[in-house]
PDB file of C-alpha atoms in Angstrom:
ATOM      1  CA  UNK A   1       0.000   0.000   0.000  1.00 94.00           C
ATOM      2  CA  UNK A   2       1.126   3.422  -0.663  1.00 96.00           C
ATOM      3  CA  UNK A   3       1.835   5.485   2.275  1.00 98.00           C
ATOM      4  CA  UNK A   4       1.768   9.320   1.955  1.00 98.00           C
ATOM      5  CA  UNK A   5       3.066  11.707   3.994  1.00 98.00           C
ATOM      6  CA  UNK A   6       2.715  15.186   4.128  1.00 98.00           C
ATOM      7  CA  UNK A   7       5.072  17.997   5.756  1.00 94.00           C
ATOM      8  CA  UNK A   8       4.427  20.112   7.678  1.00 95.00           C
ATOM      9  CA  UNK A   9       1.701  19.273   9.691  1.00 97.00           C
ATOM     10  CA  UNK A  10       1.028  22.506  10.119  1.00 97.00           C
ATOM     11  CA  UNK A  11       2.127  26.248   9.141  1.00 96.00           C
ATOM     12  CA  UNK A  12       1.599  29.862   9.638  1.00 97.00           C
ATOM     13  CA  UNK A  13       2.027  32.349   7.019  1.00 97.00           C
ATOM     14  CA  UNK A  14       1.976  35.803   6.903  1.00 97.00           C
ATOM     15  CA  UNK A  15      -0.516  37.721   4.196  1.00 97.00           C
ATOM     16  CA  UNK A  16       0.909  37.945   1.255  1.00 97.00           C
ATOM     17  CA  UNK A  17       3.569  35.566   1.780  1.00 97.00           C
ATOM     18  CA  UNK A  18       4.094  32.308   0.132  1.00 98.00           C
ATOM     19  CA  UNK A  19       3.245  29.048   1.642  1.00 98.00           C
ATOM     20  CA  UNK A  20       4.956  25.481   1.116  1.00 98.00           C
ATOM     21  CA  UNK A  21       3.376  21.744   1.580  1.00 98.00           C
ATOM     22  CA  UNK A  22       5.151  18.919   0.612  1.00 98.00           C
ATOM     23  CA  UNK A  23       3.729  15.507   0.182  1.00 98.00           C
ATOM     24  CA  UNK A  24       5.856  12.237  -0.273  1.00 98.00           C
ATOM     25  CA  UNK A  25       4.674   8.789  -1.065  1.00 98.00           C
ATOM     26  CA  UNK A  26       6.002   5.789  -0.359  1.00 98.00           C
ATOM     27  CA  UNK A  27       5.927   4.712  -4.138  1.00 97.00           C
ATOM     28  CA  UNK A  28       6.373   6.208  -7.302  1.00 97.00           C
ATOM     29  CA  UNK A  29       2.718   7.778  -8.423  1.00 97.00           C
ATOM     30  CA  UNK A  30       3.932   8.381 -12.129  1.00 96.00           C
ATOM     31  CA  UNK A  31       2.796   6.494 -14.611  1.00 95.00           C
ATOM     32  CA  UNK A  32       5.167   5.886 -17.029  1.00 94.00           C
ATOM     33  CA  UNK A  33       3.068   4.888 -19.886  1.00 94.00           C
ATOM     34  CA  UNK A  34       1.292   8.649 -19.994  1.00 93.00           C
ATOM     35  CA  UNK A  35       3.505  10.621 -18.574  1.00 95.00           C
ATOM     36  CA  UNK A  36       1.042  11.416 -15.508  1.00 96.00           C
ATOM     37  CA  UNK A  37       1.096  11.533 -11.972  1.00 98.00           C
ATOM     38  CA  UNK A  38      -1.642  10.186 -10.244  1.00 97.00           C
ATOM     39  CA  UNK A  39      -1.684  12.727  -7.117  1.00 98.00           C
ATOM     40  CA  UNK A  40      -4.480  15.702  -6.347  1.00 98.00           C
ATOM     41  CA  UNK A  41      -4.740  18.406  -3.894  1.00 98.00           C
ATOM     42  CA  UNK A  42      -7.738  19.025  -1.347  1.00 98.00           C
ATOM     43  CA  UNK A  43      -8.793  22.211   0.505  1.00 98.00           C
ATOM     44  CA  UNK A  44     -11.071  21.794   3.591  1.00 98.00           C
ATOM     45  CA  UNK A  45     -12.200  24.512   5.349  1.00 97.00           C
ATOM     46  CA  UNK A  46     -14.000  24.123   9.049  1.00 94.00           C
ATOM     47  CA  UNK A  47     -17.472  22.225   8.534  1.00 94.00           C
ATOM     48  CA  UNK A  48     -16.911  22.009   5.064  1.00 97.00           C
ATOM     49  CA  UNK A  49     -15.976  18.928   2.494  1.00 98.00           C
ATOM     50  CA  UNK A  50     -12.861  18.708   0.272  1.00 98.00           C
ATOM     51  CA  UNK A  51     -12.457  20.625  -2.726  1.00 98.00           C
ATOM     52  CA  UNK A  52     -10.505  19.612  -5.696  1.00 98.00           C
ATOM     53  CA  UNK A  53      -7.635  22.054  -6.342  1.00 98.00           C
ATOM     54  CA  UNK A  54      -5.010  20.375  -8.603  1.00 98.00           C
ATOM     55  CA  UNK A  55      -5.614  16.899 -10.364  1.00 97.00           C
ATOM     56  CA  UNK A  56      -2.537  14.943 -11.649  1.00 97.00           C
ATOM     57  CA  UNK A  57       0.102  16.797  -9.744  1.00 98.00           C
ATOM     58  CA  UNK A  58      -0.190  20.177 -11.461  1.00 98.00           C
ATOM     59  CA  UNK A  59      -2.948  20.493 -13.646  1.00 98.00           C
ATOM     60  CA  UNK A  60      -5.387  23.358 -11.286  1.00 98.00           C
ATOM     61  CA  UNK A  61      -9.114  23.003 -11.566  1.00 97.00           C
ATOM     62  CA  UNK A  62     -11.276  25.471 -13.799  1.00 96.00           C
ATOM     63  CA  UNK A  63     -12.153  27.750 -11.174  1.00 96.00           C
ATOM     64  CA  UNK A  64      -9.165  27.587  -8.249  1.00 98.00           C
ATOM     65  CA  UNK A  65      -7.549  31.012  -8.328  1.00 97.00           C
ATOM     66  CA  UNK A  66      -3.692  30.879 -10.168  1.00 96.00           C
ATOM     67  CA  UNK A  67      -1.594  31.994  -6.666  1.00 97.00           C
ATOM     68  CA  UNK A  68      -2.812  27.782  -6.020  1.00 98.00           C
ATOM     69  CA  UNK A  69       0.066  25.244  -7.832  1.00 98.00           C
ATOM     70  CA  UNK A  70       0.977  22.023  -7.842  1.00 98.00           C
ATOM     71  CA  UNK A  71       4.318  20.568  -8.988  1.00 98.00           C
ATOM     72  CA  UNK A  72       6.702  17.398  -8.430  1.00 98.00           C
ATOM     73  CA  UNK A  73       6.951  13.773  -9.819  1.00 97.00           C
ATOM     74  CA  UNK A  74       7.409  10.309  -9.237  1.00 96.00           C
ATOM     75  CA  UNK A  75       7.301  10.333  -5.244  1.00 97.00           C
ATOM     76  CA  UNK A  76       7.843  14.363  -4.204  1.00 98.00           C
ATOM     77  CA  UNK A  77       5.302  16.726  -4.521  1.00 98.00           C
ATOM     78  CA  UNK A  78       4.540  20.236  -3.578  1.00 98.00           C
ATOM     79  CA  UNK A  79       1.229  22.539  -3.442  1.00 98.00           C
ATOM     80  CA  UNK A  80       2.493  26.468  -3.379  1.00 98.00           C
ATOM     81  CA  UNK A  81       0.434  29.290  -2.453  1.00 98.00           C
ATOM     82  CA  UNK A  82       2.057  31.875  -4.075  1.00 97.00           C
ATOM     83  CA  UNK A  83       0.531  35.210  -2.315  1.00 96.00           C
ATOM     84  CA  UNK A  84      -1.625  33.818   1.143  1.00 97.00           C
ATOM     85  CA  UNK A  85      -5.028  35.305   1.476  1.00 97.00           C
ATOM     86  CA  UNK A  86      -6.996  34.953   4.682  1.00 97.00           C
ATOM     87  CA  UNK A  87      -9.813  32.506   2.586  1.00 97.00           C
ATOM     88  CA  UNK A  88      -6.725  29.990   2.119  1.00 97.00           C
ATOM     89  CA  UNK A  89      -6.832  29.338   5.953  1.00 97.00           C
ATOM     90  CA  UNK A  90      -7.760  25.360   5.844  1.00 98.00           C
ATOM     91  CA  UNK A  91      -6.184  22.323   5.635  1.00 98.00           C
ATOM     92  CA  UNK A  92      -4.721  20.659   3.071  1.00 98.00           C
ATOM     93  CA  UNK A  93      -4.406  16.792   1.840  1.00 98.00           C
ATOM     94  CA  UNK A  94      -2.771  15.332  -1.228  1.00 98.00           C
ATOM     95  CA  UNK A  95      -4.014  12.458  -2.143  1.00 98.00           C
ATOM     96  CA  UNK A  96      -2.841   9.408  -4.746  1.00 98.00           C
ATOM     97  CA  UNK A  97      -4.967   7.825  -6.844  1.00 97.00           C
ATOM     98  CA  UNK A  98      -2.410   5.573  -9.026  1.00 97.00           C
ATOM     99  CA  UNK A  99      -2.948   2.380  -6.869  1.00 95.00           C
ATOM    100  CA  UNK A 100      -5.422   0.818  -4.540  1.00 93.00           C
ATOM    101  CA  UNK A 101      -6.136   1.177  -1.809  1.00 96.00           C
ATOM    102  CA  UNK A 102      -6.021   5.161  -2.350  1.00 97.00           C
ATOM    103  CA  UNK A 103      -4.717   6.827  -0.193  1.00 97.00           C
ATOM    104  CA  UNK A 104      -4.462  10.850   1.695  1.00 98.00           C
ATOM    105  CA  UNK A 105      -1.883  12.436   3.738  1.00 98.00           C
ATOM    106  CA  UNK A 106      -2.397  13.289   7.081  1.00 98.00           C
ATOM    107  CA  UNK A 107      -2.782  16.922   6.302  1.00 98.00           C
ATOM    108  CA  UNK A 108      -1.368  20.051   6.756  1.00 98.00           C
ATOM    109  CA  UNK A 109      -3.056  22.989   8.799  1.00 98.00           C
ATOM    110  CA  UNK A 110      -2.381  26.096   7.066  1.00 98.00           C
ATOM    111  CA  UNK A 111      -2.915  29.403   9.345  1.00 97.00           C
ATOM    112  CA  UNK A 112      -1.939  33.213   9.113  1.00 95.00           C
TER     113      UNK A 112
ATOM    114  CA  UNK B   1     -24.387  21.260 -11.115  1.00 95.00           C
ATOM    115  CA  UNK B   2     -23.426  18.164  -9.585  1.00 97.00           C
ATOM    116  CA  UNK B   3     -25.129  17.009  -5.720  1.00 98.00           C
ATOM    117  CA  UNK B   4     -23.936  14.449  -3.560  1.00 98.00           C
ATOM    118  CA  UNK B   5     -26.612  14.012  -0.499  1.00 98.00           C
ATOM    119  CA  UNK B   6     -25.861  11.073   2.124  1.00 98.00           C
ATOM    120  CA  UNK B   7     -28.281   9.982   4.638  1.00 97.00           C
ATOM    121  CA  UNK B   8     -28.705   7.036   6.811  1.00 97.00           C
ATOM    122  CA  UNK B   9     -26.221   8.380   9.452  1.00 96.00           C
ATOM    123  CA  UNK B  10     -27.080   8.104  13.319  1.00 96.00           C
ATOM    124  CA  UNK B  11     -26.142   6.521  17.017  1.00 97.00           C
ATOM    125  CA  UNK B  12     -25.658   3.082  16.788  1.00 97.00           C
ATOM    126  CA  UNK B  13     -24.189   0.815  19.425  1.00 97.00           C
ATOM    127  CA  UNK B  14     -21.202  -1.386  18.923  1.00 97.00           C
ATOM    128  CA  UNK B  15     -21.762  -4.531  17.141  1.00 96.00           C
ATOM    129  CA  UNK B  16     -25.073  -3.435  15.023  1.00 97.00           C
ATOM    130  CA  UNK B  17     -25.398  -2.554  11.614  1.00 96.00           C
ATOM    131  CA  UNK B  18     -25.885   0.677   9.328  1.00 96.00           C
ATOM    132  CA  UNK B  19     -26.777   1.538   5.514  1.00 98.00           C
ATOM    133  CA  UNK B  20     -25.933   4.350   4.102  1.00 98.00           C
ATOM    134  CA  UNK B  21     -26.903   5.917   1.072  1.00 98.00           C
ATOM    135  CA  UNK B  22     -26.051   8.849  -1.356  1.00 98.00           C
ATOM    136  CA  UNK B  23     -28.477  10.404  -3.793  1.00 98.00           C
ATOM    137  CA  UNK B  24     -26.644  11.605  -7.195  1.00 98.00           C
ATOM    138  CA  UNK B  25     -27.799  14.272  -9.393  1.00 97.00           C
ATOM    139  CA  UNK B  26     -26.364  16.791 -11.798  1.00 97.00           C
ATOM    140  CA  UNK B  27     -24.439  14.188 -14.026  1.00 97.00           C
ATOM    141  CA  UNK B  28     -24.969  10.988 -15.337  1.00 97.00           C
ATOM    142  CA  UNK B  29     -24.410   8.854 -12.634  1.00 97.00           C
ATOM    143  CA  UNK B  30     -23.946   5.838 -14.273  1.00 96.00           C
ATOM    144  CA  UNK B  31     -20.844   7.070 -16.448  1.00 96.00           C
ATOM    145  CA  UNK B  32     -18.184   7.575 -12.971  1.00 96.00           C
ATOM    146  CA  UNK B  33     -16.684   6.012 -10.285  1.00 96.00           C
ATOM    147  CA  UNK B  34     -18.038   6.462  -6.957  1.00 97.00           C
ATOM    148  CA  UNK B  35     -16.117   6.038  -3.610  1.00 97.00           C
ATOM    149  CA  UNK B  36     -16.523   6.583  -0.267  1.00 98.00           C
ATOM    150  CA  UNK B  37     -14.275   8.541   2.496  1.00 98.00           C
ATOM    151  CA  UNK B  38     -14.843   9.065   5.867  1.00 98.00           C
ATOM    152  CA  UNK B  39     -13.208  11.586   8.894  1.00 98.00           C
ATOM    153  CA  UNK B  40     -12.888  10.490  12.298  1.00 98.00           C
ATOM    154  CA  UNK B  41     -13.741  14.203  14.447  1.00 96.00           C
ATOM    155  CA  UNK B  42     -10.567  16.084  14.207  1.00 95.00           C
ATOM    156  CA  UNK B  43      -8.520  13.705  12.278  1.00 97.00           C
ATOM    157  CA  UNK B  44      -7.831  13.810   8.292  1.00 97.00           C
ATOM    158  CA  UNK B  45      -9.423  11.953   5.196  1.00 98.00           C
ATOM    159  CA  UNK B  46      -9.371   8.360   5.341  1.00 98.00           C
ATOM    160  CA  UNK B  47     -10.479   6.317   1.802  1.00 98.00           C
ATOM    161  CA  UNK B  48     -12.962   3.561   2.695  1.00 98.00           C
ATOM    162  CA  UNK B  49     -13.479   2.123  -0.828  1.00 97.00           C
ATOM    163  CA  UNK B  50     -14.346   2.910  -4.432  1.00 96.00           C
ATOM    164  CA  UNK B  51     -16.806   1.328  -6.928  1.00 96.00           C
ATOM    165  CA  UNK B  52     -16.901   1.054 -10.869  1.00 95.00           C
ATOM    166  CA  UNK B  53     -19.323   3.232 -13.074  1.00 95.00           C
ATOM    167  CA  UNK B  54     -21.208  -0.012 -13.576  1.00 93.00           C
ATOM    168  CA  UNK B  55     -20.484  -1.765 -10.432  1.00 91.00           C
ATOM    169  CA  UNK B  56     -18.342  -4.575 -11.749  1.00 93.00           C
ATOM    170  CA  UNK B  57     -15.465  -4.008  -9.461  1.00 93.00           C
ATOM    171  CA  UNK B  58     -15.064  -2.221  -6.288  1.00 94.00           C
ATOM    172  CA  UNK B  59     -11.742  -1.799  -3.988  1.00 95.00           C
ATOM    173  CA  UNK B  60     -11.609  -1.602  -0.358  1.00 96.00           C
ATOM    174  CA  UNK B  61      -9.308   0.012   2.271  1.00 96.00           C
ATOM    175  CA  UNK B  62      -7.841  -2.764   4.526  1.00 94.00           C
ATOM    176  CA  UNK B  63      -9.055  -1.636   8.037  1.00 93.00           C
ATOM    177  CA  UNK B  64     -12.852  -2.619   5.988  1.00 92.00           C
ATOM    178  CA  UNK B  65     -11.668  -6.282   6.496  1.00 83.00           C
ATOM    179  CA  UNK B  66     -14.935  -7.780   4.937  1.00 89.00           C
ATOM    180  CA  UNK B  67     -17.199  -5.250   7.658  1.00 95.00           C
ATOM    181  CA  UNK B  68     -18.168  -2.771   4.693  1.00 97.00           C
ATOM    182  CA  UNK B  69     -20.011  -3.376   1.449  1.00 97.00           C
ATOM    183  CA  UNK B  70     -20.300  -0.917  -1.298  1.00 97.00           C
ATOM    184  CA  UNK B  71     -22.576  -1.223  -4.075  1.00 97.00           C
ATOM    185  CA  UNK B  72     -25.054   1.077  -6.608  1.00 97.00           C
ATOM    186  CA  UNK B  73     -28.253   1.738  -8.462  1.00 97.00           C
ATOM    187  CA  UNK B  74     -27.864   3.246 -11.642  1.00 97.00           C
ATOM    188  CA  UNK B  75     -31.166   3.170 -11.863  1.00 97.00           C
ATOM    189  CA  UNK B  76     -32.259   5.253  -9.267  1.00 98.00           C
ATOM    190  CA  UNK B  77     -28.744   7.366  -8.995  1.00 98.00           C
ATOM    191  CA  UNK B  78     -27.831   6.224  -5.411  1.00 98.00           C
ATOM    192  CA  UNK B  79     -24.778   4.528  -3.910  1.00 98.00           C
ATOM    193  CA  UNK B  80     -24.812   3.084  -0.699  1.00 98.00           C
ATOM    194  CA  UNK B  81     -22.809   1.798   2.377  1.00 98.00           C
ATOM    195  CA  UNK B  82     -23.156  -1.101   4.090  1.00 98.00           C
ATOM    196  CA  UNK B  83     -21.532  -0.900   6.969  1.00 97.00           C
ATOM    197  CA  UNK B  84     -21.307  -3.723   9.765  1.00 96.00           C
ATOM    198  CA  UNK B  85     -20.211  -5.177  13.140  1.00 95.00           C
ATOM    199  CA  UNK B  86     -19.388  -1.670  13.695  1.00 95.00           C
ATOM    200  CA  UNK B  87     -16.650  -0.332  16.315  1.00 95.00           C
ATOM    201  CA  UNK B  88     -15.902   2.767  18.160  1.00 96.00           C
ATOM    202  CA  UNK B  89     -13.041   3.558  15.619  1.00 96.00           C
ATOM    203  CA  UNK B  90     -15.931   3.700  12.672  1.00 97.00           C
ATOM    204  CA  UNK B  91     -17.389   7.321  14.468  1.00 98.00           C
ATOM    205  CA  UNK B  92     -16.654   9.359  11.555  1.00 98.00           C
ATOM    206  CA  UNK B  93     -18.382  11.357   9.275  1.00 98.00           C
ATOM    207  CA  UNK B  94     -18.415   9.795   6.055  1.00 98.00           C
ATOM    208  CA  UNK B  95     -18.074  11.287   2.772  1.00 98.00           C
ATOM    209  CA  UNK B  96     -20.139   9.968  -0.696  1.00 98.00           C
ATOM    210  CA  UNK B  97     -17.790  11.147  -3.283  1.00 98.00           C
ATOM    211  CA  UNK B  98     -17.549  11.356  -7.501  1.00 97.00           C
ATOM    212  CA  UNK B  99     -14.407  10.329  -9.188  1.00 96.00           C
ATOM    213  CA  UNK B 100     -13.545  11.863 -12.432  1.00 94.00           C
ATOM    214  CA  UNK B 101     -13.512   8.732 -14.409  1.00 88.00           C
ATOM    215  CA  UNK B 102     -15.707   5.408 -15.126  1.00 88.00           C
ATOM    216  CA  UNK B 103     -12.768   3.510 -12.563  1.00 85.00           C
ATOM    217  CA  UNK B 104     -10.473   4.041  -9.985  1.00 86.00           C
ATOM    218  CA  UNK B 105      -7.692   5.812 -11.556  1.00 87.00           C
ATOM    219  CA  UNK B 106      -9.221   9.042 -11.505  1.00 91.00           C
ATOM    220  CA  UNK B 107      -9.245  12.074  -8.928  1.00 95.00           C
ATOM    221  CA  UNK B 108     -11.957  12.955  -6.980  1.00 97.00           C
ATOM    222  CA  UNK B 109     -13.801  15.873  -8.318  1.00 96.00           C
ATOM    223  CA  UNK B 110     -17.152  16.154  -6.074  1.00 97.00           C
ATOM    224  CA  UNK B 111     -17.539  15.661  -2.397  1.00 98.00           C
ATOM    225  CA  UNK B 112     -20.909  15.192  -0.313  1.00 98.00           C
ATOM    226  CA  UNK B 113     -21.553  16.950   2.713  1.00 97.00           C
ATOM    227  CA  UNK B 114     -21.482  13.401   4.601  1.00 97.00           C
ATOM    228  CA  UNK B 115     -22.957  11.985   7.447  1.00 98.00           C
ATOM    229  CA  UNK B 116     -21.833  11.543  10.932  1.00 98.00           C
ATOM    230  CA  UNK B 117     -21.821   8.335  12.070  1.00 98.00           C
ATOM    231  CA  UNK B 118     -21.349   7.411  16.219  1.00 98.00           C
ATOM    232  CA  UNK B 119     -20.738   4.754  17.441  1.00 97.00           C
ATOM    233  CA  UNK B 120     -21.381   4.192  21.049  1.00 96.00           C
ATOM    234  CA  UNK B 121     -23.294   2.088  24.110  1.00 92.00           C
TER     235      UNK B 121
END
């Protein structure tokens, strides 16, 4: 099974400034064949459910404003706010979908 | 635009049994993937399971161990939950949820609101 882990668990970023996540899996998520890299990027604010930000690793979701990317292959990954606003308080999973059982990080609490 | 409602949540004691169900609308059900995910209070995503657009296969996390069974009407638009000999551990809310293609090899692109389920004497 593929193990992912995020880092940090949690952060605190100042307006404006850019924040970091990394997520690591325990097995390559790339699929060789296509060229893709079967890992997404959720946003979940208090009482709220997930929402899809980035599907296969960078591609961002019609809709999910351009300071939000995704980048990294194989097993190393990264989700960058480029310019924090105070709506991006939430946390934050990535999530591979290349093998069963799927599987999420932890998460990573993301405050100002 | 695409819905997601669950129902069927509740207090159950240890040991008894629970279906749950999720009403689709907004896209045709029948053409995606459909998993489920639950969230223990205060702790992260956990993926339960996932079934095929036409219920042919379906894939299970291991802590489900045989206790869960997933399964859908493409008639009616509804997935559901079986969910049994349940534990303490299963007090989550759990999450219907849309993957972007007919399998499992897809992201997941629409979330329900979920329902809580507790678990307790």
């Amino acid at each position: 099974d593929i193990v992912m882990t995020q880092s940090p668990d949690s952060l605190a970023v100042s307006l404006g400034e850019r924040a970091t996540i990394n997520c690591k899996s325990s097995q390559n998520v790339l699929n060789s064949s296509n060229n893709k890299n079967y890992l997404a990027w959720y946003q979940q604010k208090p009482g709220q459910p997930p929402k899809l930000l980035i599907c296969w690793a960078s591609t961002r979701e019609s809709g999910v404003p351009d300071r939000f990317s995704g980048s990294g292959s194989g097993t190393d990954f990264t989700l960058t706010i480029s310019s924090l606003q105070a709506e991006d308080v939430a946390l934050y999973y990535c999530h591979q979908y290349y093998s069963t059982p799927h599987s999420f990080g932890q998460g990573t609490k993301l405050e100002i | 635009q695409v819905q997601l409602v669950e129902s069927g949540g509740g207090v159950v004691q240890p040991g008894r049994s629970l279906r749950l169900s999720c009403a689709a609308s907004g896209f045709t059900f029948s053409n995606y993937g459909m998993h489920w995910v639950r969230q223990a209070p205060g702790k992260g995503l956990e993926w339960v399971g996932v079934l095929w657009y036409d219920g042919t296969n379906k894939y299970y996390a291991d802590f489900v161990k045989g206790r869960f069974i997933i399964s859908r009407d493409n008639s009616k638009n509804k997935l559901y939950l079986q969910v049994n000999s349940l534990r303490a551990d299963d007090t989550a809310v759990y999450y219907c949820a849309k993957s972007r293609v007919r399998g499992v090899a897809g992201p997941i692109d629409y979330w329900g609101q979920g329902t809580l389920v507790t678990v307790s004497s």
